[in-house]
PDB file of C-alpha atoms in Angstrom:
ATOM      1  CA  UNK A  39     165.959  97.638   0.936  1.00 42.00           C
ATOM      2  CA  UNK A  40     164.520 101.083   1.817  1.00 48.00           C
ATOM      3  CA  UNK A  41     161.005 100.145   1.443  1.00 48.00           C
ATOM      4  CA  UNK A  42     160.566 102.061  -1.570  1.00 51.00           C
ATOM      5  CA  UNK A  43     161.552  99.517  -4.300  1.00 51.00           C
ATOM      6  CA  UNK A  44     158.810  98.515  -6.907  1.00 53.00           C
ATOM      7  CA  UNK A  45     156.673 101.400  -6.027  1.00 51.00           C
ATOM      8  CA  UNK A  46     155.896 100.218  -2.638  1.00 50.00           C
ATOM      9  CA  UNK A  47     155.206 103.409  -0.512  1.00 51.00           C
ATOM     10  CA  UNK A  48     153.192 102.969   2.495  1.00 53.00           C
ATOM     11  CA  UNK A  49     151.262 105.727   4.335  1.00 55.00           C
ATOM     12  CA  UNK A  50     149.192 108.672   3.508  1.00 57.00           C
ATOM     13  CA  UNK A  51     149.781 112.416   2.926  1.00 62.00           C
ATOM     14  CA  UNK A  52     147.991 115.650   2.213  1.00 73.00           C
ATOM     15  CA  UNK A  53     150.960 116.199  -0.218  1.00 81.00           C
ATOM     16  CA  UNK A  54     150.297 116.655  -3.731  1.00 90.00           C
ATOM     17  CA  UNK A  55     151.616 117.006  -7.137  1.00 94.00           C
ATOM     18  CA  UNK A  56     153.287 119.835  -9.481  1.00 95.00           C
ATOM     19  CA  UNK A  57     154.108 119.421 -12.929  1.00 95.00           C
ATOM     20  CA  UNK A  58     157.678 120.885 -13.798  1.00 94.00           C
ATOM     21  CA  UNK A  59     158.585 122.899 -16.819  1.00 91.00           C
ATOM     22  CA  UNK A  60     160.412 119.894 -17.999  1.00 92.00           C
ATOM     23  CA  UNK A  61     157.213 117.727 -18.346  1.00 93.00           C
ATOM     24  CA  UNK A  62     158.222 115.700 -15.093  1.00 96.00           C
ATOM     25  CA  UNK A  63     155.629 115.141 -12.500  1.00 97.00           C
ATOM     26  CA  UNK A  64     156.758 115.631  -8.923  1.00 96.00           C
ATOM     27  CA  UNK A  65     154.799 113.974  -6.076  1.00 94.00           C
ATOM     28  CA  UNK A  66     155.027 114.277  -2.331  1.00 92.00           C
ATOM     29  CA  UNK A  67     153.796 111.628  -0.013  1.00 88.00           C
ATOM     30  CA  UNK A  68     154.582 110.226   3.509  1.00 85.00           C
ATOM     31  CA  UNK A  69     155.775 106.761   4.535  1.00 82.00           C
ATOM     32  CA  UNK A  70     155.953 105.316   8.089  1.00 74.00           C
ATOM     33  CA  UNK A  71     159.639 105.372   9.466  1.00 62.00           C
ATOM     34  CA  UNK A  72     159.918 103.961  13.007  1.00 63.00           C
ATOM     35  CA  UNK A  73     157.472 105.808  15.339  1.00 64.00           C
ATOM     36  CA  UNK A  74     157.050 108.896  13.064  1.00 69.00           C
ATOM     37  CA  UNK A  75     156.028 109.912   9.396  1.00 78.00           C
ATOM     38  CA  UNK A  76     159.013 110.567   6.883  1.00 84.00           C
ATOM     39  CA  UNK A  77     158.335 112.463   3.613  1.00 88.00           C
ATOM     40  CA  UNK A  78     158.825 111.098   0.159  1.00 90.00           C
ATOM     41  CA  UNK A  79     159.570 113.109  -3.008  1.00 94.00           C
ATOM     42  CA  UNK A  80     159.172 111.257  -6.292  1.00 95.00           C
ATOM     43  CA  UNK A  81     159.660 112.305 -10.104  1.00 96.00           C
ATOM     44  CA  UNK A  82     157.598 110.499 -12.852  1.00 97.00           C
ATOM     45  CA  UNK A  83     157.706 110.615 -16.470  1.00 96.00           C
ATOM     46  CA  UNK A  84     154.442 112.020 -17.623  1.00 94.00           C
ATOM     47  CA  UNK A  85     154.485 110.214 -20.888  1.00 94.00           C
ATOM     48  CA  UNK A  86     155.187 106.678 -19.649  1.00 95.00           C
ATOM     49  CA  UNK A  87     154.174 106.990 -16.005  1.00 94.00           C
ATOM     50  CA  UNK A  88     157.691 105.502 -15.160  1.00 96.00           C
ATOM     51  CA  UNK A  89     159.067 106.693 -11.693  1.00 96.00           C
ATOM     52  CA  UNK A  90     162.443 108.356 -12.462  1.00 97.00           C
ATOM     53  CA  UNK A  91     163.540 108.873  -8.889  1.00 96.00           C
ATOM     54  CA  UNK A  92     162.594 108.901  -5.256  1.00 95.00           C
ATOM     55  CA  UNK A  93     164.152 110.761  -2.369  1.00 94.00           C
ATOM     56  CA  UNK A  94     163.485 110.050   1.271  1.00 91.00           C
ATOM     57  CA  UNK A  95     162.818 113.116   3.399  1.00 90.00           C
ATOM     58  CA  UNK A  96     163.600 113.539   7.177  1.00 87.00           C
ATOM     59  CA  UNK A  97     160.126 115.103   8.032  1.00 88.00           C
ATOM     60  CA  UNK A  98     156.688 114.452   6.606  1.00 87.00           C
ATOM     61  CA  UNK A  99     155.817 116.183   3.288  1.00 88.00           C
ATOM     62  CA  UNK A 100     152.276 117.513   4.002  1.00 84.00           C
ATOM     63  CA  UNK A 101     152.009 119.994   0.880  1.00 87.00           C
ATOM     64  CA  UNK A 102     152.683 119.904  -2.956  1.00 91.00           C
ATOM     65  CA  UNK A 103     156.052 120.725  -4.040  1.00 93.00           C
ATOM     66  CA  UNK A 104     156.939 123.796  -5.821  1.00 93.00           C
ATOM     67  CA  UNK A 105     158.792 123.448  -9.027  1.00 94.00           C
ATOM     68  CA  UNK A 106     160.603 125.910 -11.386  1.00 93.00           C
ATOM     69  CA  UNK A 107     163.783 126.938 -13.179  1.00 91.00           C
ATOM     70  CA  UNK A 108     166.353 128.838 -11.417  1.00 88.00           C
ATOM     71  CA  UNK A 109     168.170 131.521 -13.423  1.00 84.00           C
ATOM     72  CA  UNK A 110     165.443 131.712 -16.182  1.00 82.00           C
ATOM     73  CA  UNK A 111     164.109 129.609 -18.909  1.00 82.00           C
ATOM     74  CA  UNK A 112     167.404 127.829 -19.499  1.00 84.00           C
ATOM     75  CA  UNK A 113     168.072 127.385 -15.753  1.00 86.00           C
ATOM     76  CA  UNK A 114     168.098 124.090 -13.974  1.00 90.00           C
ATOM     77  CA  UNK A 115     164.711 122.585 -12.771  1.00 93.00           C
ATOM     78  CA  UNK A 116     164.659 123.043  -8.937  1.00 93.00           C
ATOM     79  CA  UNK A 117     162.093 121.415  -6.489  1.00 95.00           C
ATOM     80  CA  UNK A 118     161.160 122.856  -3.098  1.00 93.00           C
ATOM     81  CA  UNK A 119     159.176 120.997  -0.522  1.00 92.00           C
ATOM     82  CA  UNK A 120     157.841 122.382   2.625  1.00 88.00           C
ATOM     83  CA  UNK A 121     158.344 119.747   5.342  1.00 88.00           C
ATOM     84  CA  UNK A 122     156.758 119.327   8.776  1.00 85.00           C
ATOM     85  CA  UNK A 123     153.852 117.798  10.620  1.00 78.00           C
ATOM     86  CA  UNK A 124     150.547 118.745   9.100  1.00 73.00           C
ATOM     87  CA  UNK A 125     149.047 120.793  11.944  1.00 67.00           C
ATOM     88  CA  UNK A 126     145.476 119.770  11.272  1.00 64.00           C
ATOM     89  CA  UNK A 127     142.726 121.790  13.266  1.00 59.00           C
ATOM     90  CA  UNK A 128     143.969 123.348  16.306  1.00 58.00           C
ATOM     91  CA  UNK A 129     142.551 122.325  19.556  1.00 59.00           C
ATOM     92  CA  UNK A 130     141.692 125.265  21.762  1.00 54.00           C
ATOM     93  CA  UNK A 131     142.487 123.382  25.021  1.00 60.00           C
ATOM     94  CA  UNK A 132     146.045 122.732  23.985  1.00 60.00           C
ATOM     95  CA  UNK A 133     146.676 125.734  21.813  1.00 57.00           C
ATOM     96  CA  UNK A 134     149.883 124.912  19.781  1.00 57.00           C
ATOM     97  CA  UNK A 135     151.586 122.472  22.105  1.00 58.00           C
ATOM     98  CA  UNK A 136     152.974 119.450  20.292  1.00 60.00           C
ATOM     99  CA  UNK A 137     153.363 121.014  16.901  1.00 58.00           C
ATOM    100  CA  UNK A 138     156.893 120.767  15.585  1.00 61.00           C
ATOM    101  CA  UNK A 139     158.749 121.671  12.290  1.00 60.00           C
ATOM    102  CA  UNK A 140     162.304 122.218  11.143  1.00 64.00           C
ATOM    103  CA  UNK A 141     163.950 123.732   8.180  1.00 66.00           C
ATOM    104  CA  UNK A 142     166.084 121.278   6.243  1.00 66.00           C
ATOM    105  CA  UNK A 143     168.481 122.899   3.747  1.00 56.00           C
TER     106      UNK A 143
END
C-alpha cells in the first residue's frame, strides 16, 4: 500500500483546510517519504466526515489549499496547492541557503 489506507497519514504540517463551493473540505498535510516530507491533499465529505479521495504530492504542502470554480458559478471545482519546504524563520548566519521549492503543474 501507499501508507494512506484507512486514514493512516503520518507526519505534521502547517497546512490547512479550505471549504469548497461544493461543500467538500480540502485538507493539506505532510507525510514522511524516504528522507523527505511529501505533501498530501485529501477531500472530505463535510456531512459524513468520510474521506472522498487522497492525492500524494511530490513536495511538502505547507499551506492551506485554494478552492474555487473555474469559469463561473457552473464551472468545475478546482483546487490549487502551494508546495515546497516551509521556510520557517530565517537564520541570519545562513541567509537563504538550503531553501528549495519547485513549481509542479
